[in-house]
């Protein structure tokens, strides 16, 4: 590609390492931390308005982080590379043996597995605190897309999850990967996650006392994973086996979440809230 043509696109050459002399942390981990920190602030506001103890947020945060990370890691292993990790079980942990032993940090995570882990963690927390499970999921529904914004910005900084080739004027050239203009699929996802966050916060503010418990969560996951399904058309497949599939793994795994969200909305929309 000529240098003149390259000037028509956005050149992206961000260093994925926060510090050039250290392999950890990478920007992905830093943006994870930013997303979690902002989510804690938003949760504090929500719990204050709903007169829930502020101390619950710290414990809830711990539950959700552990559930999400464990679920995301296991999801990547089961959905994308089960044979590899069967042969290299030590690398289930955040380490790699190739070319030599080193820590990989937050790598090899699948958001669909993270979603399952988050729901399980929320269920355990709700049982411990005697909270209505769907009430809790409705509040978590505000926080999930907010974290999603920063997770995908972390992917962008690391030049991960790159998009398919594109001739659009906003195409990015990820020079750490190749010199091909591509859809900034990570940025697309960050943008729609941001829009969903504002939508969920608005609906919580306006409708939480009118709609049955669970409706907000149903709207969030059905909307989030519908956009995710579409966004996958603009991404390169993560694994080679997906190249021969009509829908890639990300799209296949999004369908159950979309259907679950619609089912919850249908089942809970007119259910009265017991105050």
Short mmCIF file of C-alpha atoms in Angstrom, two decimals:
data_model
loop_
_atom_site.label_atom_id
_atom_site.label_comp_id
_atom_site.label_asym_id
_atom_site.label_seq_id
_atom_site.Cartn_x
_atom_site.Cartn_y
_atom_site.Cartn_z
CA UNK A 1 0.00 0.00 0.00
CA UNK A 2 1.38 3.42 -0.97
CA UNK A 3 2.20 5.98 1.70
CA UNK A 4 -0.19 8.43 0.03
CA UNK A 5 -3.09 5.97 0.34
CA UNK A 6 -2.14 5.20 3.93
CA UNK A 7 -2.67 8.88 4.79
CA UNK A 8 -6.37 8.41 4.03
CA UNK A 9 -6.76 6.21 7.11
CA UNK A 10 -6.09 6.38 10.85
CA UNK A 11 -2.65 5.00 11.66
CA UNK A 12 -2.79 3.11 14.97
CA UNK A 13 0.59 2.22 16.44
CA UNK A 14 -0.11 2.35 20.19
CA UNK A 15 2.33 0.36 22.30
CA UNK A 16 0.31 -2.32 24.14
CA UNK A 17 2.72 -2.19 27.08
CA UNK A 18 2.07 0.47 29.70
CA UNK A 19 5.80 0.56 30.43
CA UNK A 20 8.29 -0.42 27.77
CA UNK A 21 10.43 -2.28 30.32
CA UNK A 22 7.59 -4.46 31.71
CA UNK A 23 5.37 -7.04 30.01
CA UNK A 24 2.74 -6.57 32.74
CA UNK A 25 0.62 -4.53 33.06
CA UNK A 26 -0.69 -4.10 29.56
CA UNK A 27 -3.21 -1.43 28.65
CA UNK A 28 -5.97 -4.05 28.64
CA UNK A 29 -5.52 -4.60 32.38
CA UNK A 30 -5.33 -0.88 33.06
CA UNK A 31 -8.62 -0.24 31.26
CA UNK A 32 -10.21 -3.14 33.13
CA UNK A 33 -9.24 -1.38 36.36
CA UNK A 34 -10.65 1.95 35.13
CA UNK A 35 -13.94 0.32 34.16
CA UNK A 36 -14.26 -1.41 37.53
CA UNK A 37 -13.41 1.79 39.42
CA UNK A 38 -16.03 3.83 37.58
CA UNK A 39 -18.57 1.04 38.04
CA UNK A 40 -18.00 1.14 41.79
CA UNK A 41 -18.71 4.88 41.77
CA UNK A 42 -21.92 4.39 39.80
CA UNK A 43 -22.97 1.50 42.05
CA UNK A 44 -22.39 3.75 45.06
CA UNK A 45 -24.83 6.30 43.66
CA UNK A 46 -27.40 3.61 42.88
CA UNK A 47 -27.17 1.98 46.31
CA UNK A 48 -27.35 5.37 48.03
CA UNK A 49 -30.55 6.31 46.18
CA UNK A 50 -32.06 2.89 46.90
CA UNK A 51 -30.96 3.04 50.53
CA UNK A 52 -28.78 -0.06 50.42
CA UNK A 53 -25.71 -0.32 52.69
CA UNK A 54 -22.57 1.09 51.05
CA UNK A 55 -20.59 -1.82 52.48
CA UNK A 56 -22.44 -4.24 50.20
CA UNK A 57 -20.74 -2.72 47.17
CA UNK A 58 -17.26 -3.87 48.17
CA UNK A 59 -18.37 -7.45 48.65
CA UNK A 60 -20.47 -7.42 45.49
CA UNK A 61 -17.53 -6.05 43.50
CA UNK A 62 -15.30 -8.88 44.70
CA UNK A 63 -17.93 -11.50 43.81
CA UNK A 64 -18.50 -10.06 40.34
CA UNK A 65 -14.81 -9.66 39.50
CA UNK A 66 -14.01 -13.22 40.48
CA UNK A 67 -17.09 -14.63 38.76
CA UNK A 68 -16.48 -12.67 35.57
CA UNK A 69 -12.76 -13.47 35.29
CA UNK A 70 -13.18 -17.17 36.08
CA UNK A 71 -16.14 -17.44 33.71
CA UNK A 72 -14.37 -15.51 30.95
CA UNK A 73 -11.23 -17.64 31.26
CA UNK A 74 -13.13 -20.94 31.29
CA UNK A 75 -15.31 -19.68 28.44
CA UNK A 76 -12.27 -19.01 26.26
CA UNK A 77 -10.86 -22.44 27.08
CA UNK A 78 -14.11 -24.33 26.39
CA UNK A 79 -15.36 -22.34 23.40
CA UNK A 80 -12.17 -21.56 21.51
CA UNK A 81 -9.17 -23.74 22.45
CA UNK A 82 -10.23 -26.81 24.47
CA UNK A 83 -7.70 -29.14 22.87
CA UNK A 84 -4.76 -26.77 23.44
CA UNK A 85 -5.52 -26.33 27.13
CA UNK A 86 -6.13 -30.05 27.55
CA UNK A 87 -2.54 -30.49 26.39
CA UNK A 88 -1.22 -27.45 28.33
CA UNK A 89 -3.29 -27.33 31.55
CA UNK A 90 -0.81 -25.09 33.40
CA UNK A 91 -1.63 -22.30 30.93
CA UNK A 92 -5.20 -22.16 32.21
CA UNK A 93 -3.56 -19.88 34.78
CA UNK A 94 -2.36 -16.42 33.58
CA UNK A 95 1.02 -17.86 32.52
CA UNK A 96 2.57 -19.19 29.33
CA UNK A 97 5.43 -21.62 28.76
CA UNK A 98 6.19 -20.46 25.22
CA UNK A 99 8.80 -19.40 24.34
CA UNK A 100 9.64 -19.47 28.06
CA UNK A 101 7.73 -19.17 31.33
CA UNK A 102 6.13 -15.74 31.74
CA UNK A 103 2.96 -14.12 33.06
CA UNK A 104 0.41 -13.23 30.40
CA UNK A 105 -1.86 -11.09 32.55
CA UNK A 106 -5.51 -10.74 31.49
CA UNK A 107 -5.36 -12.70 28.24
CA UNK A 108 -7.57 -15.37 26.70
CA UNK A 109 -10.92 -14.18 28.05
CA UNK A 110 -14.32 -14.77 26.43
CA UNK A 111 -17.03 -12.23 27.23
CA UNK A 112 -19.81 -14.82 26.87
CA UNK A 113 -18.20 -16.99 29.53
CA UNK A 114 -17.73 -13.87 31.63
CA UNK A 115 -21.46 -13.20 31.35
CA UNK A 116 -22.30 -16.66 32.67
CA UNK A 117 -19.78 -16.29 35.50
CA UNK A 118 -21.19 -12.88 36.43
CA UNK A 119 -24.76 -14.23 36.62
CA UNK A 120 -23.66 -17.13 38.83
CA UNK A 121 -21.70 -14.79 41.12
CA UNK A 122 -24.70 -12.45 41.38
CA UNK A 123 -26.95 -15.37 42.29
CA UNK A 124 -24.62 -16.48 45.09
CA UNK A 125 -24.34 -12.92 46.39
CA UNK A 126 -28.11 -12.42 46.31
CA UNK A 127 -28.64 -15.62 48.29
CA UNK A 128 -26.07 -14.58 50.89
CA UNK A 129 -27.61 -11.14 51.33
CA UNK A 130 -31.24 -12.26 50.92
CA UNK A 131 -31.73 -9.92 47.97
CA UNK A 132 -34.15 -10.45 45.10
CA UNK A 133 -31.92 -12.00 42.42
CA UNK A 134 -33.54 -10.17 39.50
CA UNK A 135 -33.49 -6.88 41.44
CA UNK A 136 -29.74 -7.26 41.74
CA UNK A 137 -29.32 -8.18 38.07
CA UNK A 138 -31.21 -5.02 37.11
CA UNK A 139 -28.62 -2.90 38.94
CA UNK A 140 -25.72 -4.89 37.55
CA UNK A 141 -27.21 -4.31 34.08
CA UNK A 142 -26.18 -0.67 34.39
CA UNK A 143 -22.60 -1.52 35.26
CA UNK A 144 -21.88 -4.22 32.66
CA UNK A 145 -21.94 -1.99 29.56
CA UNK A 146 -19.92 0.66 31.39
CA UNK A 147 -17.16 -1.88 32.01
CA UNK A 148 -17.57 -3.03 28.41
CA UNK A 149 -16.61 0.43 27.15
CA UNK A 150 -13.21 0.28 28.82
CA UNK A 151 -12.55 -3.38 28.11
CA UNK A 152 -12.92 -2.73 24.39
CA UNK A 153 -10.81 0.42 24.61
CA UNK A 154 -8.17 -1.81 26.21
CA UNK A 155 -8.45 -4.16 23.22
CA UNK A 156 -8.00 -1.15 20.95
CA UNK A 157 -4.87 -0.03 22.80
CA UNK A 158 -3.48 -3.56 22.54
CA UNK A 159 -4.41 -3.85 18.83
CA UNK A 160 -6.48 -6.94 19.68
CA UNK A 161 -9.72 -8.22 18.14
CA UNK A 162 -8.98 -6.36 14.93
CA UNK A 163 -11.63 -5.76 12.32
CA UNK A 164 -11.96 -6.95 8.76
CA UNK A 165 -10.40 -4.97 5.90
CA UNK A 166 -12.23 -1.74 5.10
CA UNK A 167 -12.05 1.23 2.73
CA UNK A 168 -14.05 3.50 5.05
CA UNK A 169 -12.32 6.81 5.84
CA UNK A 170 -12.37 5.95 9.56
CA UNK A 171 -10.59 2.63 9.01
CA UNK A 172 -7.62 1.95 11.30
CA UNK A 173 -4.27 0.63 10.16
CA UNK A 174 -2.99 -1.48 13.07
CA UNK A 175 0.70 -1.23 12.31
CA UNK A 176 1.54 -3.72 15.07
CA UNK A 177 -0.41 -6.31 13.04
CA UNK A 178 -0.11 -5.35 9.37
CA UNK A 179 -0.58 -2.41 7.00
CA UNK A 180 -4.19 -3.22 6.04
CA UNK A 181 -6.93 -0.62 6.76
CA UNK A 182 -9.53 -2.32 8.96
CA UNK A 183 -12.81 -1.64 10.71
CA UNK A 184 -12.10 -0.46 14.29
CA UNK A 185 -14.47 -3.13 15.62
CA UNK A 186 -13.24 -2.57 19.18
CA UNK A 187 -14.23 1.10 18.93
CA UNK A 188 -17.64 0.20 17.50
CA UNK A 189 -18.25 -2.02 20.51
CA UNK A 190 -17.02 0.61 22.97
CA UNK A 191 -19.42 3.15 21.44
CA UNK A 192 -22.50 0.97 21.59
CA UNK A 193 -21.61 -0.17 25.11
CA UNK A 194 -21.50 3.50 26.11
CA UNK A 195 -24.92 4.12 24.56
CA UNK A 196 -26.39 1.08 26.32
CA UNK A 197 -24.94 2.27 29.63
CA UNK A 198 -26.70 5.64 29.33
CA UNK A 199 -29.92 3.91 28.23
CA UNK A 200 -29.84 1.54 31.22
CA UNK A 201 -29.12 4.34 33.69
CA UNK A 202 -31.98 6.38 32.23
CA UNK A 203 -34.43 3.45 32.35
CA UNK A 204 -33.39 2.61 35.91
CA UNK A 205 -34.00 6.22 36.91
CA UNK A 206 -37.39 6.42 35.18
CA UNK A 207 -38.85 2.92 35.19
CA UNK A 208 -37.43 0.90 38.09
CA UNK A 209 -40.61 1.34 40.15
CA UNK A 210 -42.94 0.51 37.25
CA UNK A 211 -41.44 -2.54 35.57
CA UNK A 212 -41.10 -5.98 37.12
CA UNK A 213 -37.71 -7.07 38.46
CA UNK A 214 -35.52 -8.42 35.67
CA UNK A 215 -36.82 -6.28 32.82
CA UNK A 216 -33.83 -3.94 32.87
CA UNK A 217 -31.45 -6.88 32.81
CA UNK A 218 -33.41 -8.45 29.95
CA UNK A 219 -33.20 -5.24 27.94
CA UNK A 220 -29.48 -4.97 28.59
CA UNK A 221 -28.42 -8.47 27.57
CA UNK A 222 -30.74 -8.68 24.56
CA UNK A 223 -29.54 -5.28 23.29
CA UNK A 224 -25.87 -5.78 24.13
CA UNK A 225 -25.61 -9.18 22.49
CA UNK A 226 -27.69 -8.13 19.47
CA UNK A 227 -25.13 -5.40 18.79
CA UNK A 228 -22.36 -7.91 19.52
CA UNK A 229 -23.87 -10.29 16.94
CA UNK A 230 -23.78 -7.52 14.32
CA UNK A 231 -20.31 -6.32 15.32
CA UNK A 232 -18.90 -9.80 14.70
CA UNK A 233 -19.45 -9.27 10.97
CA UNK A 234 -16.79 -6.53 11.17
CA UNK A 235 -14.23 -8.60 13.12
CA UNK A 236 -11.62 -11.08 12.07
CA UNK A 237 -12.33 -14.53 13.45
CA UNK A 238 -10.41 -15.30 16.63
CA UNK A 239 -9.63 -18.92 15.69
CA UNK A 240 -9.00 -20.61 12.34
CA UNK A 241 -11.80 -23.16 12.80
CA UNK A 242 -14.34 -20.31 12.59
CA UNK A 243 -13.40 -19.54 8.99
CA UNK A 244 -15.54 -22.41 7.70
CA UNK A 245 -18.58 -21.50 9.79
CA UNK A 246 -21.62 -19.53 8.58
CA UNK A 247 -21.72 -17.74 11.94
CA UNK A 248 -18.61 -17.41 14.06
CA UNK A 249 -18.39 -18.53 17.66
CA UNK A 250 -19.08 -15.04 19.02
CA UNK A 251 -22.35 -14.88 17.08
CA UNK A 252 -23.44 -18.41 18.03
CA UNK A 253 -22.79 -17.71 21.71
CA UNK A 254 -24.67 -14.40 21.53
CA UNK A 255 -27.93 -16.02 20.43
CA UNK A 256 -28.76 -17.68 23.81
CA UNK A 257 -28.18 -14.36 25.62
CA UNK A 258 -30.47 -12.51 23.19
CA UNK A 259 -33.21 -15.10 23.62
CA UNK A 260 -32.79 -15.14 27.41
CA UNK A 261 -33.14 -11.36 27.53
CA UNK A 262 -36.31 -11.39 25.42
CA UNK A 263 -37.76 -14.20 27.52
CA UNK A 264 -37.13 -12.30 30.76
CA UNK A 265 -38.73 -9.14 29.33
CA UNK A 266 -41.82 -11.08 28.21
CA UNK A 267 -42.14 -12.90 31.51
CA UNK A 268 -41.48 -10.01 33.88
CA UNK A 269 -42.67 -6.83 32.17
CA UNK A 270 -46.10 -6.70 33.83
CA UNK A 271 -45.13 -8.36 37.09
CA UNK A 272 -45.88 -6.10 40.08
CA UNK A 273 -42.99 -5.02 42.29
CA UNK A 274 -43.52 -5.81 45.95
CA UNK A 275 -42.29 -2.87 47.99
#
